XYZ file of C-alpha atoms in Angstrom:
346
model
C 106.128 88.697 112.786
C 104.024 90.321 110.059
C 105.466 92.524 107.316
C 104.029 95.612 108.999
C 105.471 94.625 112.387
C 108.833 94.036 110.766
C 108.775 97.464 109.129
C 107.965 99.080 112.469
C 110.746 97.176 114.210
C 113.288 98.205 111.594
C 112.671 101.948 111.832
C 111.293 102.504 115.343
C 113.470 101.312 118.216
C 111.878 100.616 121.572
C 111.844 103.707 123.771
C 114.641 103.603 126.309
C 114.067 104.806 129.869
C 110.359 105.587 129.410
C 107.212 104.169 127.924
C 104.156 105.251 125.981
C 101.908 106.106 128.929
C 104.262 108.316 130.907
C 103.852 112.066 130.593
C 106.705 114.402 129.739
C 107.233 117.597 131.651
C 106.786 120.615 129.434
C 109.076 123.591 129.463
C 108.867 127.094 128.106
C 110.536 126.578 124.764
C 112.471 129.279 123.027
C 110.474 131.611 120.856
C 109.863 130.537 117.283
C 110.324 126.765 117.558
C 107.937 123.896 116.941
C 107.840 122.101 120.276
C 106.881 118.571 121.260
C 105.798 119.823 124.708
C 102.413 121.035 125.897
C 103.666 124.252 127.469
C 105.915 125.561 124.744
C 104.443 127.984 122.239
C 105.706 127.410 118.703
C 105.418 128.888 115.278
C 103.247 126.001 114.117
C 100.611 126.744 116.773
C 98.821 129.133 114.498
C 95.797 130.312 116.406
C 92.280 130.373 114.975
C 92.615 133.474 112.765
C 95.942 132.466 111.252
C 94.833 128.884 110.628
C 91.633 130.090 108.978
C 93.594 132.548 106.846
C 96.032 129.849 105.712
C 93.181 127.525 104.744
C 91.512 130.359 102.841
C 94.762 131.114 101.030
C 95.048 127.469 100.035
C 91.510 127.534 98.672
C 92.196 130.684 96.638
C 95.471 129.317 95.314
C 93.890 126.028 94.229
C 91.045 127.897 92.541
C 93.532 130.057 90.676
C 95.751 127.188 89.555
C 93.227 124.405 88.948
C 89.795 125.990 88.722
C 88.614 124.200 91.867
C 89.384 124.081 95.573
C 87.706 120.699 96.043
C 90.650 118.604 97.200
C 88.887 115.284 96.722
C 88.003 115.995 93.084
C 91.395 117.470 92.376
C 93.229 114.576 93.985
C 92.192 112.014 91.387
C 93.838 114.130 88.708
C 96.926 114.757 90.829
C 97.390 111.082 91.675
C 96.915 110.225 88.017
C 99.768 112.556 87.109
C 101.971 110.880 89.718
C 101.445 107.522 88.014
C 102.826 108.697 84.696
C 106.360 107.567 85.531
C 109.710 109.266 86.058
C 110.365 112.807 84.821
C 111.673 113.627 81.385
C 115.432 113.924 81.177
C 114.979 117.607 80.305
C 113.618 118.407 83.769
C 116.016 120.276 85.991
C 117.619 118.575 89.003
C 115.755 119.365 92.195
C 112.322 119.436 90.605
C 109.676 117.139 92.027
C 110.013 113.560 90.766
C 107.348 110.966 90.076
C 107.835 107.250 90.549
C 105.453 104.381 91.214
C 102.531 106.686 91.910
C 104.379 108.745 94.525
C 105.755 112.236 94.782
C 109.448 111.881 95.580
C 110.895 114.798 97.544
C 114.647 115.455 97.170
C 116.309 115.957 100.563
C 119.381 118.056 101.238
C 120.545 116.900 104.660
C 122.702 119.320 106.671
C 124.413 117.976 109.806
C 125.505 120.907 111.978
C 127.848 119.842 114.770
C 130.408 121.039 117.290
C 133.450 118.849 116.945
C 132.329 115.297 117.597
C 129.091 116.402 119.300
C 126.181 116.001 116.896
C 128.367 114.755 114.046
C 125.956 112.151 112.725
C 127.101 109.185 110.704
C 125.864 108.525 107.213
C 124.098 105.429 108.550
C 122.159 107.572 111.063
C 121.049 109.901 108.289
C 119.989 107.001 106.105
C 117.951 105.539 108.995
C 116.108 108.849 109.302
C 115.303 108.843 105.584
C 114.079 105.254 105.932
C 111.843 106.284 108.825
C 110.366 109.119 106.765
C 109.534 106.745 103.934
C 107.993 104.193 106.279
C 105.868 106.826 108.031
C 104.683 108.641 104.918
C 104.262 105.358 103.064
C 101.773 104.043 105.615
C 104.005 101.167 106.709
C 103.730 101.964 110.427
C 99.944 101.784 110.659
C 98.561 104.855 108.877
C 97.512 105.735 105.346
C 99.942 106.055 102.454
C 100.364 109.753 101.701
C 101.977 108.916 98.316
C 105.023 110.954 99.347
C 108.540 109.513 99.415
C 111.922 111.031 100.261
C 115.235 110.652 98.453
C 118.546 111.703 99.997
C 120.175 113.890 97.354
C 123.069 115.285 99.389
C 124.622 115.174 102.843
C 127.014 117.777 104.238
C 128.500 118.415 107.662
C 129.311 121.824 109.127
C 131.384 122.278 112.282
C 130.001 125.475 113.808
C 129.540 125.502 117.600
C 127.373 128.645 117.625
C 124.939 127.285 115.054
C 124.941 123.872 116.697
C 124.184 125.018 120.238
C 121.645 127.698 119.321
C 120.066 126.929 115.943
C 116.980 129.040 116.649
C 118.951 132.224 117.244
C 121.215 131.462 114.264
C 118.509 130.122 111.949
C 118.868 132.934 109.406
C 122.630 132.862 108.774
C 122.759 129.051 109.005
C 120.047 128.492 106.426
C 121.256 131.237 104.122
C 124.694 129.636 104.068
C 123.678 125.992 103.720
C 120.302 125.875 101.953
C 120.184 124.352 98.457
C 117.460 123.925 95.837
C 114.073 125.487 95.247
C 110.610 125.347 96.743
C 110.313 121.610 96.086
C 113.560 120.641 97.840
C 113.462 119.703 101.518
C 116.404 121.124 103.427
C 116.653 119.171 106.689
C 119.064 120.360 109.380
C 120.161 118.656 112.614
C 121.598 120.495 115.613
C 121.184 120.717 119.406
C 117.713 122.260 119.343
C 116.819 121.363 122.945
C 114.767 119.082 125.169
C 111.566 121.169 125.302
C 111.678 122.288 121.680
C 112.806 119.325 119.597
C 112.388 120.875 116.165
C 110.784 123.597 114.091
C 109.649 124.086 110.520
C 108.347 126.549 107.988
C 105.000 126.172 106.212
C 104.748 126.114 102.397
C 102.749 129.358 102.460
C 105.746 131.104 104.004
C 108.130 130.276 101.168
C 107.275 133.408 99.207
C 108.021 135.543 102.292
C 111.674 134.452 102.423
C 112.691 131.396 100.369
C 116.066 131.216 102.111
C 114.430 130.360 105.447
C 112.440 127.432 104.047
C 113.227 124.139 105.733
C 113.131 121.952 108.842
C 115.474 121.803 111.856
C 115.367 118.917 114.350
C 117.432 117.906 117.345
C 120.069 115.357 116.372
C 119.199 113.262 119.448
C 115.645 112.712 118.147
C 116.801 110.583 115.195
C 116.271 106.799 115.318
C 118.266 105.289 118.190
C 119.110 108.760 119.503
C 119.442 109.616 123.191
C 116.201 111.602 123.572
C 113.875 108.831 124.730
C 110.897 108.776 124.533
C 111.338 110.918 121.392
C 114.042 108.888 119.660
C 112.269 106.998 116.868
C 112.882 109.701 114.260
C 109.288 110.934 114.436
C 110.232 114.508 115.337
C 111.411 114.874 111.734
C 108.236 113.157 110.514
C 106.157 115.654 112.509
C 108.080 118.765 111.450
C 108.181 117.737 107.803
C 104.407 117.374 108.053
C 104.314 121.129 108.689
C 106.726 121.723 105.797
C 104.274 119.779 103.605
C 101.321 121.854 104.827
C 99.797 119.937 107.754
C 98.712 121.655 110.967
C 98.618 120.110 114.417
C 95.704 117.776 115.046
C 94.862 119.899 118.093
C 94.879 123.149 116.085
C 92.197 125.431 117.499
C 91.069 122.882 120.082
C 87.401 121.974 119.661
C 86.659 125.041 117.499
C 86.073 124.768 113.738
C 87.944 124.508 111.409
C 90.598 122.853 113.577
C 93.324 121.562 111.269
C 90.926 121.688 108.312
C 91.225 117.941 107.630
C 87.915 116.083 107.780
C 89.146 112.724 109.062
C 91.267 113.954 111.988
C 88.915 114.308 114.990
C 88.947 117.518 116.988
C 91.274 117.534 119.990
C 91.176 120.043 122.841
C 94.893 119.942 123.653
C 98.094 118.123 122.674
C 98.537 114.529 123.740
C 101.234 113.916 126.334
C 102.557 110.402 126.707
C 99.921 108.117 125.186
C 96.466 108.870 126.695
C 94.587 105.884 125.278
C 90.873 106.457 124.654
C 90.954 110.177 125.346
C 87.971 112.082 123.902
C 88.409 115.758 124.722
C 85.948 117.370 122.275
C 82.181 116.972 121.832
C 82.518 116.329 118.090
C 82.555 112.763 116.794
C 85.703 110.694 117.201
C 88.287 110.083 119.887
C 91.413 112.188 120.027
C 93.945 111.290 117.295
C 96.718 110.529 119.765
C 98.439 108.121 117.346
C 98.718 110.748 114.612
C 102.152 112.059 113.702
C 100.847 115.632 113.938
C 100.098 115.300 117.650
C 102.655 115.526 120.498
C 102.459 111.967 121.882
C 105.552 109.913 122.661
C 107.143 108.414 119.567
C 106.154 104.891 120.641
C 102.517 106.046 120.554
C 102.635 107.480 117.028
C 101.573 105.394 114.040
C 100.575 107.324 110.960
C 98.691 109.891 108.932
C 95.090 109.791 107.744
C 93.919 109.600 104.138
C 92.698 113.179 104.446
C 96.104 114.373 105.570
C 97.666 112.686 102.559
C 95.171 114.439 100.331
C 95.947 117.761 102.000
C 99.689 117.255 101.512
C 99.214 116.605 97.808
C 96.924 119.618 97.403
C 99.339 121.897 99.244
C 102.243 120.602 97.167
C 100.355 121.353 93.969
C 99.450 124.806 95.245
C 102.778 125.959 96.654
C 105.677 123.615 95.923
C 105.257 122.340 92.366
C 107.917 123.745 90.064
C 105.891 125.695 87.504
C 102.871 127.643 88.811
C 99.860 127.268 86.564
C 101.068 124.257 84.581
C 98.788 121.778 86.359
C 95.406 123.404 85.615
C 92.935 120.539 85.384
C 89.673 120.376 83.481
C 87.419 118.487 85.865
C 84.560 118.757 83.420
C 81.596 119.476 85.692
C 80.955 122.243 88.190
C 82.133 125.802 87.722
C 84.938 126.951 90.002
C 82.500 128.857 92.185
C 80.674 125.632 92.990
C 83.717 123.919 94.425
C 83.671 122.710 98.012
C 85.922 124.852 100.172
C 88.986 123.578 101.983
C 88.428 122.986 105.663
C 84.707 122.289 105.420
C 82.724 121.281 108.492
C 83.836 117.914 109.864
């Protein structure tokens, strides 16, 4: 067994009771949740106008902070700053950390349960963190996004109302439990549901209400959970992708700008099961069914693209870095107005 195969075996259990090619019936998910089902409408399905507006806002924010919205040119400088080593001891706890060329995101993990139901063990939480690091580190088959996750705290809250209906109780639950600032990932587990497995906020929404920032996933979707074929821990990988600024690979269908990432091919609709070889749009490239930002079964998912990693790092610099304006970079060539826009033609 190769090192990569070993890493996949450690964090991704074989799906129980289903396999990669079987479809999953979709249901009408509750309003406001990010669903892993084709029928459910969720807050991360943005629509063309909203997706375009969010990409434009990212471009304006990058121009304001760095003097360019060219993510490729900016990324060299950002990655260089990540290789400078750990933070100074004077930096406040909860700020973004740098180690071994990666952005390390502090995680505040909140287990919401009802008695023994949903009361996850520490080992289960640690397996989920390990899965996040394997997925975002490119160890499951995709590109390394240069993002890592560190478990900073774990708490458990016995609240049956929050546990059984986290969407309806999202506001009070998050306002009570959330810790840290814009660069701290607050990850909650509860009984979200079988049609809607999780939901997330986008970085652009932080300024609207910081207390609602975070990700909620169904506790049965964690590694070795009972929600086969979605029990490899990839629901959290998917939802955290939104928290880091990624859109669905099928965003906007075959219509530009799609998800605004150049190396994720256009996709007419979400993948169900694992539709190998599907090519649903006339643009170049087969559907990215193995991408974590699609809806395929967990056993079908493998990784992120290099462009998605670049987008994550650009979005982090724009919206989640601790001190706005401190990262302005002199790229030394073109004027800001000459920068290539985010979400260019693919």
